[in-house]
Coordinates of C-alpha atoms and ligand atoms in Angstrom, one line a residue:
M30 CA -29.5 -18.6 -139.0
A31 CA -27.8 -15.7 -137.3
V32 CA -26.3 -15.0 -133.9
T33 CA -29.3 -13.2 -132.4
W34 CA -28.3 -12.9 -128.8
I35 CA -25.4 -13.3 -126.4
A36 CA -25.6 -14.7 -122.8
L37 CA -23.1 -13.5 -120.2
H38 CA -22.7 -15.7 -117.1
L39 CA -21.7 -12.6 -115.0
T40 CA -20.9 -14.2 -111.7
D41 CA -21.0 -17.4 -109.6
R42 CA -22.1 -15.5 -106.5
C43 CA -25.5 -16.1 -105.2
Q44 CA -27.4 -15.6 -101.9
L45 CA -29.5 -18.7 -102.4
D46 CA -28.8 -22.4 -102.6
C47 CA -31.7 -23.7 -104.6
Q48 CA -32.1 -27.4 -104.4
H49 CA -32.0 -27.9 -108.2
C50 CA -29.1 -25.5 -108.9
L51 CA -26.1 -26.5 -111.0
R52 CA -23.9 -24.0 -109.3
D53 CA -21.3 -25.4 -106.9
P54 CA -21.5 -23.2 -103.7
G55 CA -18.4 -24.8 -102.4
R56 CA -16.3 -23.1 -105.1
K57 CA -14.8 -19.7 -104.6
P58 CA -17.0 -17.5 -106.7
K59 CA -15.7 -15.9 -109.8
D60 CA -16.9 -12.8 -111.7
L61 CA -16.8 -12.2 -115.4
S62 CA -14.2 -9.4 -116.1
L63 CA -15.5 -6.1 -117.5
D64 CA -12.8 -6.3 -120.2
I65 CA -14.4 -9.5 -121.5
V66 CA -17.8 -7.9 -121.3
H67 CA -16.6 -5.0 -123.5
K68 CA -14.8 -7.3 -125.9
V69 CA -17.7 -9.7 -126.4
L70 CA -20.2 -6.9 -126.9
A71 CA -17.9 -5.0 -129.3
E72 CA -17.0 -8.1 -131.3
S73 CA -20.5 -9.5 -131.5
K74 CA -21.9 -6.2 -132.7
R75 CA -19.2 -5.8 -135.3
L76 CA -19.2 -9.4 -136.5
Y77 CA -22.8 -10.4 -136.3
H78 CA -24.7 -7.2 -135.8
T79 CA -26.1 -8.7 -132.6
R80 CA -27.8 -6.3 -130.3
Q81 CA -29.4 -8.4 -127.5
V82 CA -27.6 -9.6 -124.4
A83 CA -28.8 -11.6 -121.4
L84 CA -27.3 -11.3 -117.9
T85 CA -27.3 -14.5 -115.9
G86 CA -25.2 -16.4 -113.4
G87 CA -25.1 -17.2 -110.4
E88 CA -27.1 -14.2 -109.4
P89 CA -26.1 -11.5 -112.0
T90 CA -27.2 -8.6 -109.8
L91 CA -24.4 -9.5 -107.4
H92 CA -21.6 -8.8 -109.9
P93 CA -19.3 -6.4 -108.0
E94 CA -19.2 -4.1 -111.1
I95 CA -22.8 -4.4 -112.2
E96 CA -23.0 -0.7 -113.0
G97 CA -19.9 -1.1 -115.3
V98 CA -21.8 -4.0 -117.0
L99 CA -24.8 -1.8 -117.5
D100 CA -22.6 1.0 -118.8
A101 CA -21.0 -1.4 -121.3
I102 CA -24.4 -2.4 -122.6
V103 CA -25.3 1.3 -123.1
E104 CA -21.9 2.1 -124.7
H105 CA -22.2 -0.7 -127.2
D106 CA -25.9 0.1 -127.7
F107 CA -27.3 -3.3 -126.8
T108 CA -30.8 -4.2 -125.5
W109 CA -30.7 -6.5 -122.5
H110 CA -32.6 -8.7 -120.2
V111 CA -31.7 -10.2 -116.8
V112 CA -32.5 -13.5 -115.2
T113 CA -32.8 -13.1 -111.4
N114 CA -33.9 -14.6 -108.2
A115 CA -35.2 -11.2 -107.2
R116 CA -33.5 -11.1 -103.8
R117 CA -32.1 -7.7 -104.3
F118 CA -34.3 -6.5 -107.0
E119 CA -35.2 -3.1 -105.4
Q120 CA -31.5 -2.2 -105.2
F121 CA -30.9 -3.4 -108.8
L122 CA -33.9 -1.5 -110.1
A123 CA -32.6 1.7 -108.5
L124 CA -29.6 1.4 -110.9
V125 CA -31.9 1.2 -113.9
R126 CA -35.2 3.0 -113.4
D127 CA -33.8 6.6 -113.2
D128 CA -31.2 6.1 -115.9
P129 CA -33.0 6.5 -119.3
A130 CA -30.1 4.9 -121.3
R131 CA -30.2 1.8 -119.2
R132 CA -33.9 1.7 -118.8
E133 CA -34.9 2.1 -122.4
R134 CA -32.6 -0.8 -123.4
L135 CA -34.1 -3.2 -120.8
T136 CA -36.4 -5.6 -122.7
A137 CA -37.5 -7.9 -119.8
V138 CA -36.8 -9.1 -116.3
N139 CA -36.9 -12.9 -116.1
L140 CA -38.0 -13.9 -112.6
S141 CA -37.4 -17.4 -111.4
L142 CA -40.5 -18.7 -109.7
D143 CA -40.4 -22.4 -108.9
G144 CA -43.9 -22.8 -107.5
A145 CA -47.3 -21.3 -107.6
D146 CA -47.4 -20.9 -103.8
E147 CA -45.0 -19.8 -101.2
E148 CA -44.6 -23.2 -99.6
T149 CA -43.5 -24.9 -102.8
H150 CA -41.3 -22.1 -104.1
D151 CA -39.6 -21.5 -100.7
G152 CA -39.2 -25.2 -100.1
I153 CA -37.0 -25.3 -103.2
R154 CA -35.4 -21.8 -103.1
G155 CA -35.3 -20.9 -99.5
K156 CA -37.4 -18.9 -97.1
G157 CA -38.6 -15.4 -98.2
S158 CA -37.7 -15.9 -101.8
F159 CA -41.4 -16.2 -103.0
R160 CA -42.1 -12.8 -101.4
D161 CA -39.0 -11.4 -103.2
V162 CA -40.4 -12.5 -106.5
M163 CA -43.9 -11.1 -105.8
K164 CA -42.3 -7.8 -104.7
A165 CA -40.3 -7.7 -108.0
V166 CA -43.5 -8.4 -109.9
T167 CA -45.1 -5.4 -108.2
L168 CA -42.1 -3.2 -108.9
C169 CA -42.0 -4.2 -112.6
T170 CA -45.7 -3.5 -112.9
A171 CA -45.4 -0.2 -111.2
H172 CA -42.5 0.8 -113.5
G173 CA -43.9 -0.6 -116.7
I174 CA -41.1 -3.2 -117.0
P175 CA -42.1 -6.4 -118.9
F176 CA -41.4 -9.5 -116.8
V177 CA -41.3 -13.2 -117.6
L178 CA -42.0 -15.9 -115.0
Q179 CA -39.9 -19.0 -115.4
M180 CA -40.2 -22.2 -113.6
V181 CA -37.9 -25.2 -113.6
L182 CA -40.0 -28.3 -113.3
H183 CA -39.3 -31.4 -111.3
A184 CA -40.9 -33.9 -108.9
R185 CA -41.5 -31.3 -106.2
N186 CA -43.5 -28.8 -108.3
V187 CA -44.7 -30.6 -111.5
H188 CA -48.2 -30.6 -110.0
Q189 CA -48.3 -26.8 -110.2
I190 CA -48.0 -26.3 -114.0
E191 CA -51.6 -25.1 -114.4
P192 CA -51.8 -22.8 -111.4
F193 CA -48.4 -21.4 -112.4
G194 CA -49.7 -20.6 -115.9
L195 CA -52.9 -18.9 -114.4
M196 CA -50.8 -17.0 -112.0
A197 CA -48.5 -15.7 -114.8
A198 CA -51.6 -14.6 -116.7
Q199 CA -53.2 -13.0 -113.6
L200 CA -50.0 -11.1 -112.6
G201 CA -49.5 -9.7 -116.1
A202 CA -46.4 -11.6 -117.1
T203 CA -45.4 -11.3 -120.8
R204 CA -44.6 -15.0 -120.8
A205 CA -44.7 -18.1 -118.7
S206 CA -41.8 -20.4 -119.3
F207 CA -41.3 -24.1 -118.1
S208 CA -37.9 -25.7 -118.2
I209 CA -37.0 -29.3 -117.8
L210 CA -34.7 -30.1 -114.8
Q211 CA -31.2 -31.0 -115.7
A212 CA -29.5 -33.5 -113.4
T213 CA -27.4 -31.6 -110.8
G214 CA -25.0 -34.5 -110.0
T215 CA -25.9 -34.1 -106.3
H216 CA -28.0 -36.1 -103.9
H217 CA -30.9 -33.8 -104.6
D218 CA -31.4 -35.6 -107.9
E219 CA -33.0 -38.5 -106.1
E220 CA -35.9 -36.4 -104.8
L221 CA -36.3 -34.3 -107.9
Y222 CA -36.2 -37.1 -110.5
L223 CA -39.1 -37.7 -112.9
P224 CA -39.1 -40.7 -115.3
P225 CA -39.5 -40.0 -119.1
R226 CA -43.2 -40.8 -119.1
A227 CA -43.9 -38.2 -116.4
W228 CA -42.0 -35.6 -118.4
Q229 CA -44.0 -36.4 -121.5
N230 CA -47.2 -36.1 -119.5
A231 CA -46.0 -32.7 -118.1
Q232 CA -45.2 -31.6 -121.7
H233 CA -48.7 -32.5 -122.8
R234 CA -50.2 -30.5 -119.9
I235 CA -48.0 -27.5 -120.8
E236 CA -49.2 -27.7 -124.5
R237 CA -52.8 -27.8 -123.4
L238 CA -52.2 -24.9 -121.0
A239 CA -50.6 -22.9 -123.8
A240 CA -53.7 -23.5 -126.0
A241 CA -56.0 -22.3 -123.2
L242 CA -54.2 -19.2 -122.0
T243 CA -53.7 -15.9 -123.8
V244 CA -50.3 -15.3 -122.1
P245 CA -47.6 -17.0 -124.2
V246 CA -46.3 -20.2 -122.7
T247 CA -42.9 -21.5 -123.7
M248 CA -40.7 -24.5 -123.2
P249 CA -37.0 -23.9 -123.7
E250 CA -34.8 -26.7 -125.1
G251 CA -34.7 -30.1 -123.5
F252 CA -38.2 -31.7 -123.7
Y253 CA -38.9 -35.0 -125.4
R254 CA -38.7 -35.1 -129.2
E255 CA -40.0 -38.0 -131.2
Q256 CA -37.4 -37.2 -133.8
P257 CA -34.1 -37.5 -132.0
F258 CA -32.0 -35.4 -134.4
H259 CA -32.5 -31.9 -133.0
V260 CA -30.6 -28.7 -133.6
C261 CA -31.0 -26.4 -130.6
E262 CA -30.6 -22.7 -130.4
P263 CA -26.9 -22.8 -129.3
M264 CA -26.1 -25.4 -131.9
K265 CA -27.6 -23.2 -134.6
S266 CA -25.3 -20.5 -133.2
E267 CA -28.3 -18.3 -132.6
L268 CA -27.1 -17.9 -129.0
L269 CA -23.5 -17.6 -127.9
H270 CA -22.8 -18.2 -124.2
I271 CA -19.8 -16.8 -122.4
D272 CA -19.0 -18.5 -119.1
V273 CA -17.9 -16.8 -115.9
E274 CA -14.2 -17.3 -116.8
G275 CA -14.7 -15.4 -120.1
R276 CA -14.7 -18.5 -122.3
L277 CA -17.1 -19.2 -125.2
N278 CA -18.7 -22.5 -124.4
L279 CA -21.5 -24.6 -125.9
C280 CA -24.3 -23.4 -123.7
C281 CA -25.3 -22.2 -120.2
Q282 CA -26.4 -25.7 -119.2
H283 CA -22.8 -27.0 -119.6
A284 CA -21.1 -24.0 -117.9
G285 CA -19.4 -25.0 -114.7
V286 CA -20.9 -28.5 -114.7
P287 CA -18.1 -31.0 -114.1
S288 CA -17.3 -33.8 -116.6
A289 CA -15.6 -37.1 -116.2
G290 CA -12.6 -36.0 -118.2
P291 CA -11.3 -32.6 -119.4
P292 CA -14.2 -30.3 -120.4
R293 CA -15.0 -30.6 -124.1
D294 CA -17.7 -27.9 -124.3
I295 CA -15.3 -24.9 -124.2
A296 CA -14.3 -23.3 -127.5
G297 CA -11.9 -20.7 -126.4
D298 CA -10.7 -18.2 -123.8
L299 CA -11.7 -14.8 -124.9
A300 CA -8.8 -13.2 -123.0
T301 CA -6.5 -14.6 -125.6
T302 CA -8.7 -15.6 -128.5
S303 CA -11.0 -13.5 -130.7
L304 CA -14.7 -14.3 -130.5
L305 CA -14.6 -15.2 -134.2
K306 CA -11.8 -17.8 -133.7
A307 CA -13.5 -19.3 -130.7
H308 CA -16.8 -19.4 -132.7
G309 CA -15.0 -21.3 -135.4
R310 CA -13.9 -23.9 -132.8
L311 CA -17.4 -24.1 -131.4
L312 CA -18.7 -25.1 -134.8
G313 CA -16.2 -28.0 -134.7
I314 CA -17.6 -29.0 -131.2
I315 CA -21.2 -28.8 -132.6
H316 CA -20.4 -30.8 -135.6
E317 CA -18.7 -33.6 -133.6
T318 CA -21.8 -33.6 -131.3
Q319 CA -24.3 -33.9 -134.0
A320 CA -22.3 -36.5 -135.9
A321 CA -22.2 -38.6 -132.7
K322 CA -26.0 -38.3 -132.5
L323 CA -26.4 -39.5 -136.1
A324 CA -24.0 -42.4 -135.4
A325 CA -26.1 -43.4 -132.3
M326 CA -29.2 -43.2 -134.5
A327 CA -27.6 -45.3 -137.1
E328 CA -26.7 -47.9 -134.5
G329 CA -30.2 -47.9 -133.1
S330 CA -28.7 -47.4 -129.6
L331 CA -30.9 -44.5 -128.4
D332 CA -33.2 -45.1 -125.5
T333 CA -36.1 -42.9 -124.4
W334 CA -34.0 -40.6 -122.4
D335 CA -31.9 -39.9 -125.5
H336 CA -34.9 -38.3 -127.1
F337 CA -34.5 -35.5 -124.5
P338 CA -31.9 -33.5 -126.4
C339 CA -30.2 -31.8 -123.5
N340 CA -30.0 -35.0 -121.5
W341 CA -28.4 -36.8 -124.5
C342 CA -26.0 -33.8 -124.8
M343 CA -25.0 -33.8 -121.2
K344 CA -24.4 -37.6 -121.4
H345 CA -22.3 -37.1 -124.6
F346 CA -20.1 -34.6 -122.7
D347 CA -19.7 -37.0 -119.8
K348 CA -21.7 -34.9 -117.4
P349 CA -24.5 -35.7 -114.9
H350 CA -27.6 -36.8 -116.8
W351 CA -30.8 -38.7 -116.2
A352 CA -31.1 -42.4 -116.8
N353 CA -33.9 -44.9 -116.2
D354 CA -33.3 -45.3 -112.5
G355 CA -32.3 -41.8 -111.6
A356 CA -29.2 -39.6 -112.1
D357 CA -26.1 -41.1 -113.7
G358 CA -22.7 -40.0 -114.8
P359 CA -19.4 -39.3 -113.1
S360 CA -20.7 -36.7 -110.8
A361 CA -23.8 -38.5 -109.6
Q362 CA -22.7 -38.6 -106.0
R363 CA -21.0 -35.3 -105.6
E364 CA -21.9 -33.1 -102.8
R365 CA -21.8 -29.5 -104.0
W366 CA -21.4 -27.8 -100.7
R367 CA -18.1 -29.5 -100.1
G368 CA -16.7 -27.9 -103.2
A369 CA -16.1 -31.4 -104.6
W370 CA -16.7 -30.1 -108.1
A371 CA -13.9 -27.6 -107.8
K372 CA -11.5 -30.2 -106.6
K373 CA -12.4 -32.5 -109.5
V374 CA -12.9 -35.4 -107.2
T375 CA -14.0 -38.5 -109.2
L376 CA -16.5 -40.7 -107.3
P377 CA -17.8 -43.9 -108.5
V378 CA -20.7 -44.0 -110.9
V379 CA -24.1 -44.9 -109.3
R380 CA -26.3 -47.2 -111.2
Ligands
LIG30 C1 -28.7 -20.4 -113.0 S1 -30.0 -19.3 -112.8 C2 -29.2 -17.7 -112.8 C3 -30.2 -16.6 -112.5 C4 -30.7 -16.5 -111.1 N1 -29.8 -16.9 -110.1 C5 -32.0 -17.2 -111.0 O1 -32.1 -18.2 -110.3 O2 -33.0 -16.8 -111.7 C6 -30.8 -19.3 -114.4 C7 -32.0 -20.2 -114.4 O3 -31.5 -21.6 -114.5 C8 -32.3 -22.4 -113.7 N2 -31.7 -23.6 -113.3 C9 -30.9 -23.8 -112.3 N3 -30.5 -25.1 -112.1 C10 -31.1 -25.8 -113.1 C11 -31.2 -27.1 -113.5 N4 -30.6 -28.1 -112.8 N5 -31.9 -27.5 -114.6 C12 -32.6 -26.5 -115.3 N6 -32.6 -25.2 -115.0 C13 -31.9 -24.8 -113.9 C14 -32.7 -21.5 -112.6 O4 -33.9 -21.9 -111.9 C15 -33.0 -20.2 -113.3 O5 -34.3 -20.0 -113.7
LIG31 S1 -30.9 -21.1 -109.3 FE1 -30.2 -19.0 -109.3 S2 -30.8 -18.3 -107.3 FE2 -30.9 -20.5 -107.2 S3 -28.9 -21.0 -106.3 FE3 -28.8 -21.2 -108.5 S4 -28.0 -19.2 -109.2 FE4 -28.7 -19.0 -107.1
LIG32 S1 -27.5 -28.8 -123.4 FE1 -26.9 -29.3 -125.5 S2 -28.8 -29.8 -126.5 FE2 -29.3 -28.6 -124.7 S3 -29.4 -26.5 -125.3 FE3 -27.3 -26.9 -124.5 S4 -26.2 -27.4 -126.4 FE4 -28.3 -27.6 -126.9

């Protein structure tokens, strides 16, 4: 085990309001400070010899000092990839393609594509966004930049697993990635919900697709596991995630997602704490989480949903999560566009 990459949540800003997004558009957006970017890159290189960084958000290309971030990557000699909605990809590419130091360190562009056709994707992400992604695919191809197509599955697009895989292969993606939807805690959950059996079915279809295609097909953390004790990438400390406020937290899926009580996924504010010290605290959080899972296993209290590691994890941290009849948890009725998350309004649990 080693820290192999760092993820930076660069900003909360975004031009889109995707139906499934965990971001709270009602909140005044924050941006990760450049000082923290430098500190994290310098410390992780010195401590762990880590050399890969991911830029995410919000929409990372909207960070007001994105050029400064790219310069930091070059200065600390990291390789990087970016996860983007592709809305301003052409402008972003202009900052990269003619700058050899930035360009040679770029390992991939991860494009979010939530449907294999315009209607499905735009229905989830907003008008024009399918075309943005297709244009970004063309630009990446023209400039020899490897790109990944990644899809978050849910009830509105689960029927498109196979066409999505074929499309990724046809377009020349280096990988097709399918993620399981995490409950948002908003009313959208009702429309997007899939029961455990449907997720297991989707998982089998993805496995069959992976066997049939030559393009690699991956499923990040979160899908059903027969064996409920699972140590994910963040819990192995293979990936360290820095939230938009410059804090080391457990993982990107927890960042900014409200919990019933005070957040327990945050290990330290890097403005005042070293990465090493915060990492030490993170190990304590991980240990407590894994011990709680073992205790639940010993009690025999796990249900089918608890075999989905991320869902169990969100529930453990008192955050929105799936249950047998839809979304549950303290935020299950929050309406994100009213900024309710930021105001920490506690609404009744829906069952
Ligand atoms: C938060 S976005 C940030 C980058 C960029 N804005 C984008 O959409 O690609 C990173 C990835 O998380 C995914 N995502 C957003 N909400 C999610 C949820 N509720 N469950 C699982 N993945 C989610 C997005 O679809 C996207 O692929
Ligand atoms: S998923 Fe990405 S593009 Fe969509 S609203 Fe969230 S941050 Fe923006
Ligand atoms: S939500 Fe929990 S289980 Fe899932 S990847 Fe993050 S830390 Fe791991």
